[in-house]
Amino acid sequence: MMLSTEVTIEVSDALFGPDAAVLEYLAAHQVEAILDVRWEREGIERFHQHGSIVREAWEVRFWHPFRIILDGVALDHPSTVPSDFPMQEILKALESAKVATMLRAAGVEARRA
């Protein structure tokens, strides 16, 4: 069974190396990404210690950026993207394994409000 959710994450220095040129830009601006995330149910996890807890186990299968938001404004059209915005670096970072780790930690419940 597959499930699709939209998850908002902050694009922060945690996605980049310490020498990345984009860090200065991120320090001056708030950048968020809304990701379209596809999850697949891996099965059921069962815990029997001090009672019984049953929950579905979901795994991230793939994701892609749905929308980038800069200082509260969606960058939906090329005319809304500032010339100094590091779009290529941010898109590359959003493809990294670090994002998958963040999504797994947030869980399938981390849907955009």
mmCIF file with all atom_site columns, C-alpha atoms in Angstrom:
data_model
loop_
_atom_site.group_PDB
_atom_site.id
_atom_site.type_symbol
_atom_site.label_atom_id
_atom_site.label_alt_id
_atom_site.label_comp_id
_atom_site.label_asym_id
_atom_site.label_entity_id
_atom_site.label_seq_id
_atom_site.pdbx_PDB_ins_code
_atom_site.Cartn_x
_atom_site.Cartn_y
_atom_site.Cartn_z
_atom_site.occupancy
_atom_site.B_iso_or_equiv
_atom_site.pdbx_formal_charge
_atom_site.auth_seq_id
_atom_site.auth_comp_id
_atom_site.auth_asym_id
_atom_site.auth_atom_id
_atom_site.pdbx_PDB_model_num
ATOM 1   C CA . MET A 1 1   ? 0.000  0.000  0.000   1.00 0.00 ? 1   MET A CA 1
ATOM 2   C CA . MET A 1 2   ? 1.356  3.430  -0.977  1.00 0.00 ? 2   MET A CA 1
ATOM 3   C CA . LEU A 1 3   ? 0.521  6.738  0.672   1.00 0.00 ? 3   LEU A CA 1
ATOM 4   C CA . SER A 1 4   ? 1.330  10.230 -0.578  1.00 0.00 ? 4   SER A CA 1
ATOM 5   C CA . THR A 1 5   ? 1.770  13.150 1.808   1.00 0.00 ? 5   THR A CA 1
ATOM 6   C CA . GLU A 1 6   ? 3.029  16.705 1.627   1.00 0.00 ? 6   GLU A CA 1
ATOM 7   C CA . VAL A 1 7   ? 5.693  17.413 4.236   1.00 0.00 ? 7   VAL A CA 1
ATOM 8   C CA . THR A 1 8   ? 7.201  20.835 4.959   1.00 0.00 ? 8   THR A CA 1
ATOM 9   C CA . ILE A 1 9   ? 10.840 20.919 5.990   1.00 0.00 ? 9   ILE A CA 1
ATOM 10  C CA . GLU A 1 10  ? 13.154 23.799 6.770   1.00 0.00 ? 10  GLU A CA 1
ATOM 11  C CA . VAL A 1 11  ? 16.058 24.094 4.376   1.00 0.00 ? 11  VAL A CA 1
ATOM 12  C CA . SER A 1 12  ? 18.846 24.632 6.875   1.00 0.00 ? 12  SER A CA 1
ATOM 13  C CA . ASP A 1 13  ? 22.598 24.300 7.216   1.00 0.00 ? 13  ASP A CA 1
ATOM 14  C CA . ALA A 1 14  ? 22.048 20.684 8.324   1.00 0.00 ? 14  ALA A CA 1
ATOM 15  C CA . LEU A 1 15  ? 21.532 19.759 4.647   1.00 0.00 ? 15  LEU A CA 1
ATOM 16  C CA . PHE A 1 16  ? 24.841 21.246 3.530   1.00 0.00 ? 16  PHE A CA 1
ATOM 17  C CA . GLY A 1 17  ? 28.502 20.778 4.299   1.00 0.00 ? 17  GLY A CA 1
ATOM 18  C CA . PRO A 1 18  ? 30.304 23.306 6.511   1.00 0.00 ? 18  PRO A CA 1
ATOM 19  C CA . ASP A 1 19  ? 31.954 25.021 3.527   1.00 0.00 ? 19  ASP A CA 1
ATOM 20  C CA . ALA A 1 20  ? 28.870 25.389 1.364   1.00 0.00 ? 20  ALA A CA 1
ATOM 21  C CA . ALA A 1 21  ? 28.459 28.826 -0.201  1.00 0.00 ? 21  ALA A CA 1
ATOM 22  C CA . VAL A 1 22  ? 24.707 28.688 0.404   1.00 0.00 ? 22  VAL A CA 1
ATOM 23  C CA . LEU A 1 23  ? 25.103 28.903 4.208   1.00 0.00 ? 23  LEU A CA 1
ATOM 24  C CA . GLU A 1 24  ? 25.392 32.691 4.177   1.00 0.00 ? 24  GLU A CA 1
ATOM 25  C CA . TYR A 1 25  ? 22.176 32.968 2.172   1.00 0.00 ? 25  TYR A CA 1
ATOM 26  C CA . LEU A 1 26  ? 20.345 30.620 4.568   1.00 0.00 ? 26  LEU A CA 1
ATOM 27  C CA . ALA A 1 27  ? 21.544 32.661 7.555   1.00 0.00 ? 27  ALA A CA 1
ATOM 28  C CA . ALA A 1 28  ? 19.855 35.747 6.094   1.00 0.00 ? 28  ALA A CA 1
ATOM 29  C CA . HIS A 1 29  ? 16.642 34.112 4.824   1.00 0.00 ? 29  HIS A CA 1
ATOM 30  C CA . GLN A 1 30  ? 14.066 31.537 5.862   1.00 0.00 ? 30  GLN A CA 1
ATOM 31  C CA . VAL A 1 31  ? 13.766 28.824 3.220   1.00 0.00 ? 31  VAL A CA 1
ATOM 32  C CA . GLU A 1 32  ? 11.264 25.979 3.413   1.00 0.00 ? 32  GLU A CA 1
ATOM 33  C CA . ALA A 1 33  ? 10.454 23.174 1.036   1.00 0.00 ? 33  ALA A CA 1
ATOM 34  C CA . ILE A 1 34  ? 7.160  21.389 0.667   1.00 0.00 ? 34  ILE A CA 1
ATOM 35  C CA . LEU A 1 35  ? 7.929  17.855 -0.440  1.00 0.00 ? 35  LEU A CA 1
ATOM 36  C CA . ASP A 1 36  ? 5.614  15.350 -2.050  1.00 0.00 ? 36  ASP A CA 1
ATOM 37  C CA . VAL A 1 37  ? 6.579  12.175 -0.182  1.00 0.00 ? 37  VAL A CA 1
ATOM 38  C CA . ARG A 1 38  ? 5.565  8.637  -1.140  1.00 0.00 ? 38  ARG A CA 1
ATOM 39  C CA . TRP A 1 39  ? 5.471  6.098  1.656   1.00 0.00 ? 39  TRP A CA 1
ATOM 40  C CA . GLU A 1 40  ? 5.026  2.349  1.452   1.00 0.00 ? 40  GLU A CA 1
ATOM 41  C CA . ARG A 1 41  ? 3.607  0.271  4.275   1.00 0.00 ? 41  ARG A CA 1
ATOM 42  C CA . GLU A 1 42  ? 6.242  -2.218 5.340   1.00 0.00 ? 42  GLU A CA 1
ATOM 43  C CA . GLY A 1 43  ? 3.998  -4.143 7.689   1.00 0.00 ? 43  GLY A CA 1
ATOM 44  C CA . ILE A 1 44  ? 2.881  -3.962 11.283  1.00 0.00 ? 44  ILE A CA 1
ATOM 45  C CA . GLU A 1 45  ? 5.163  -3.299 14.251  1.00 0.00 ? 45  GLU A CA 1
ATOM 46  C CA . ARG A 1 46  ? 4.116  -4.962 17.479  1.00 0.00 ? 46  ARG A CA 1
ATOM 47  C CA . PHE A 1 47  ? 5.407  -4.178 20.947  1.00 0.00 ? 47  PHE A CA 1
ATOM 48  C CA . HIS A 1 48  ? 4.464  -6.507 23.789  1.00 0.00 ? 48  HIS A CA 1
ATOM 49  C CA . GLN A 1 49  ? 6.352  -4.916 26.656  1.00 0.00 ? 49  GLN A CA 1
ATOM 50  C CA . HIS A 1 50  ? 3.893  -3.695 29.345  1.00 0.00 ? 50  HIS A CA 1
ATOM 51  C CA . GLY A 1 51  ? 0.918  -4.136 27.093  1.00 0.00 ? 51  GLY A CA 1
ATOM 52  C CA . SER A 1 52  ? 0.384  -4.422 23.406  1.00 0.00 ? 52  SER A CA 1
ATOM 53  C CA . ILE A 1 53  ? 0.961  -1.626 20.923  1.00 0.00 ? 53  ILE A CA 1
ATOM 54  C CA . VAL A 1 54  ? 0.320  -2.200 17.255  1.00 0.00 ? 54  VAL A CA 1
ATOM 55  C CA . ARG A 1 55  ? 1.205  0.350  14.589  1.00 0.00 ? 55  ARG A CA 1
ATOM 56  C CA . GLU A 1 56  ? 1.792  0.348  10.890  1.00 0.00 ? 56  GLU A CA 1
ATOM 57  C CA . ALA A 1 57  ? 5.412  0.632  9.762   1.00 0.00 ? 57  ALA A CA 1
ATOM 58  C CA . TRP A 1 58  ? 5.907  3.036  6.840   1.00 0.00 ? 58  TRP A CA 1
ATOM 59  C CA . GLU A 1 59  ? 9.050  3.530  4.781   1.00 0.00 ? 59  GLU A CA 1
ATOM 60  C CA . VAL A 1 60  ? 9.954  6.503  2.568   1.00 0.00 ? 60  VAL A CA 1
ATOM 61  C CA . ARG A 1 61  ? 10.128 5.325  -1.045  1.00 0.00 ? 61  ARG A CA 1
ATOM 62  C CA . PHE A 1 62  ? 10.718 8.600  -2.868  1.00 0.00 ? 62  PHE A CA 1
ATOM 63  C CA . TRP A 1 63  ? 10.092 12.309 -2.634  1.00 0.00 ? 63  TRP A CA 1
ATOM 64  C CA . HIS A 1 64  ? 10.408 15.409 -4.753  1.00 0.00 ? 64  HIS A CA 1
ATOM 65  C CA . PRO A 1 65  ? 10.103 19.142 -4.102  1.00 0.00 ? 65  PRO A CA 1
ATOM 66  C CA . PHE A 1 66  ? 6.601  20.409 -4.665  1.00 0.00 ? 66  PHE A CA 1
ATOM 67  C CA . ARG A 1 67  ? 7.179  24.048 -3.693  1.00 0.00 ? 67  ARG A CA 1
ATOM 68  C CA . ILE A 1 68  ? 10.024 26.198 -2.356  1.00 0.00 ? 68  ILE A CA 1
ATOM 69  C CA . ILE A 1 69  ? 9.121  29.042 0.002   1.00 0.00 ? 69  ILE A CA 1
ATOM 70  C CA . LEU A 1 70  ? 11.469 31.985 0.584   1.00 0.00 ? 70  LEU A CA 1
ATOM 71  C CA . ASP A 1 71  ? 10.699 34.264 3.533   1.00 0.00 ? 71  ASP A CA 1
ATOM 72  C CA . GLY A 1 72  ? 7.029  33.242 3.411   1.00 0.00 ? 72  GLY A CA 1
ATOM 73  C CA . VAL A 1 73  ? 6.612  33.705 -0.354  1.00 0.00 ? 73  VAL A CA 1
ATOM 74  C CA . ALA A 1 74  ? 6.172  30.698 -2.639  1.00 0.00 ? 74  ALA A CA 1
ATOM 75  C CA . LEU A 1 75  ? 8.577  30.632 -5.565  1.00 0.00 ? 75  LEU A CA 1
ATOM 76  C CA . ASP A 1 76  ? 5.957  29.391 -8.028  1.00 0.00 ? 76  ASP A CA 1
ATOM 77  C CA . HIS A 1 77  ? 7.078  31.247 -11.115 1.00 0.00 ? 77  HIS A CA 1
ATOM 78  C CA . PRO A 1 78  ? 10.521 32.155 -12.479 1.00 0.00 ? 78  PRO A CA 1
ATOM 79  C CA . SER A 1 79  ? 9.692  35.854 -12.036 1.00 0.00 ? 79  SER A CA 1
ATOM 80  C CA . THR A 1 80  ? 9.331  35.338 -8.255  1.00 0.00 ? 80  THR A CA 1
ATOM 81  C CA . VAL A 1 81  ? 12.802 33.798 -7.840  1.00 0.00 ? 81  VAL A CA 1
ATOM 82  C CA . PRO A 1 82  ? 15.436 36.357 -6.791  1.00 0.00 ? 82  PRO A CA 1
ATOM 83  C CA . SER A 1 83  ? 18.531 36.394 -8.991  1.00 0.00 ? 83  SER A CA 1
ATOM 84  C CA . ASP A 1 84  ? 20.816 35.540 -6.047  1.00 0.00 ? 84  ASP A CA 1
ATOM 85  C CA . PHE A 1 85  ? 18.676 32.612 -4.833  1.00 0.00 ? 85  PHE A CA 1
ATOM 86  C CA . PRO A 1 86  ? 20.795 29.399 -4.823  1.00 0.00 ? 86  PRO A CA 1
ATOM 87  C CA . MET A 1 87  ? 18.090 27.211 -6.416  1.00 0.00 ? 87  MET A CA 1
ATOM 88  C CA . GLN A 1 88  ? 20.405 24.541 -7.873  1.00 0.00 ? 88  GLN A CA 1
ATOM 89  C CA . GLU A 1 89  ? 22.227 24.017 -4.565  1.00 0.00 ? 89  GLU A CA 1
ATOM 90  C CA . ILE A 1 90  ? 18.962 23.781 -2.644  1.00 0.00 ? 90  ILE A CA 1
ATOM 91  C CA . LEU A 1 91  ? 17.378 21.344 -5.110  1.00 0.00 ? 91  LEU A CA 1
ATOM 92  C CA . LYS A 1 92  ? 20.510 19.186 -4.968  1.00 0.00 ? 92  LYS A CA 1
ATOM 93  C CA . ALA A 1 93  ? 20.406 19.191 -1.147  1.00 0.00 ? 93  ALA A CA 1
ATOM 94  C CA . LEU A 1 94  ? 16.731 18.197 -1.199  1.00 0.00 ? 94  LEU A CA 1
ATOM 95  C CA . GLU A 1 95  ? 17.717 15.043 -3.085  1.00 0.00 ? 95  GLU A CA 1
ATOM 96  C CA . SER A 1 96  ? 20.219 13.989 -0.420  1.00 0.00 ? 96  SER A CA 1
ATOM 97  C CA . ALA A 1 97  ? 19.985 11.051 1.952   1.00 0.00 ? 97  ALA A CA 1
ATOM 98  C CA . LYS A 1 98  ? 19.845 13.574 4.813   1.00 0.00 ? 98  LYS A CA 1
ATOM 99  C CA . VAL A 1 99  ? 16.318 14.490 3.707   1.00 0.00 ? 99  VAL A CA 1
ATOM 100 C CA . ALA A 1 100 ? 15.263 10.838 3.776   1.00 0.00 ? 100 ALA A CA 1
ATOM 101 C CA . THR A 1 101 ? 16.600 10.598 7.326   1.00 0.00 ? 101 THR A CA 1
ATOM 102 C CA . MET A 1 102 ? 14.621 13.709 8.327   1.00 0.00 ? 102 MET A CA 1
ATOM 103 C CA . LEU A 1 103 ? 11.454 12.302 6.759   1.00 0.00 ? 103 LEU A CA 1
ATOM 104 C CA . ARG A 1 104 ? 11.861 8.938  8.482   1.00 0.00 ? 104 ARG A CA 1
ATOM 105 C CA . ALA A 1 105 ? 12.392 10.686 11.826  1.00 0.00 ? 105 ALA A CA 1
ATOM 106 C CA . ALA A 1 106 ? 9.254  12.799 11.328  1.00 0.00 ? 106 ALA A CA 1
ATOM 107 C CA . GLY A 1 107 ? 7.221  9.784  10.249  1.00 0.00 ? 107 GLY A CA 1
ATOM 108 C CA . VAL A 1 108 ? 4.251  9.473  7.975   1.00 0.00 ? 108 VAL A CA 1
ATOM 109 C CA . GLU A 1 109 ? 2.218  11.609 10.414  1.00 0.00 ? 109 GLU A CA 1
ATOM 110 C CA . ALA A 1 110 ? 4.286  14.677 9.463   1.00 0.00 ? 110 ALA A CA 1
ATOM 111 C CA . ARG A 1 111 ? 1.754  15.919 6.952   1.00 0.00 ? 111 ARG A CA 1
ATOM 112 C CA . ARG A 1 112 ? 1.604  19.565 6.044   1.00 0.00 ? 112 ARG A CA 1
ATOM 113 C CA . ALA A 1 113 ? -1.060 21.397 8.055   1.00 0.00 ? 113 ALA A CA 1
#
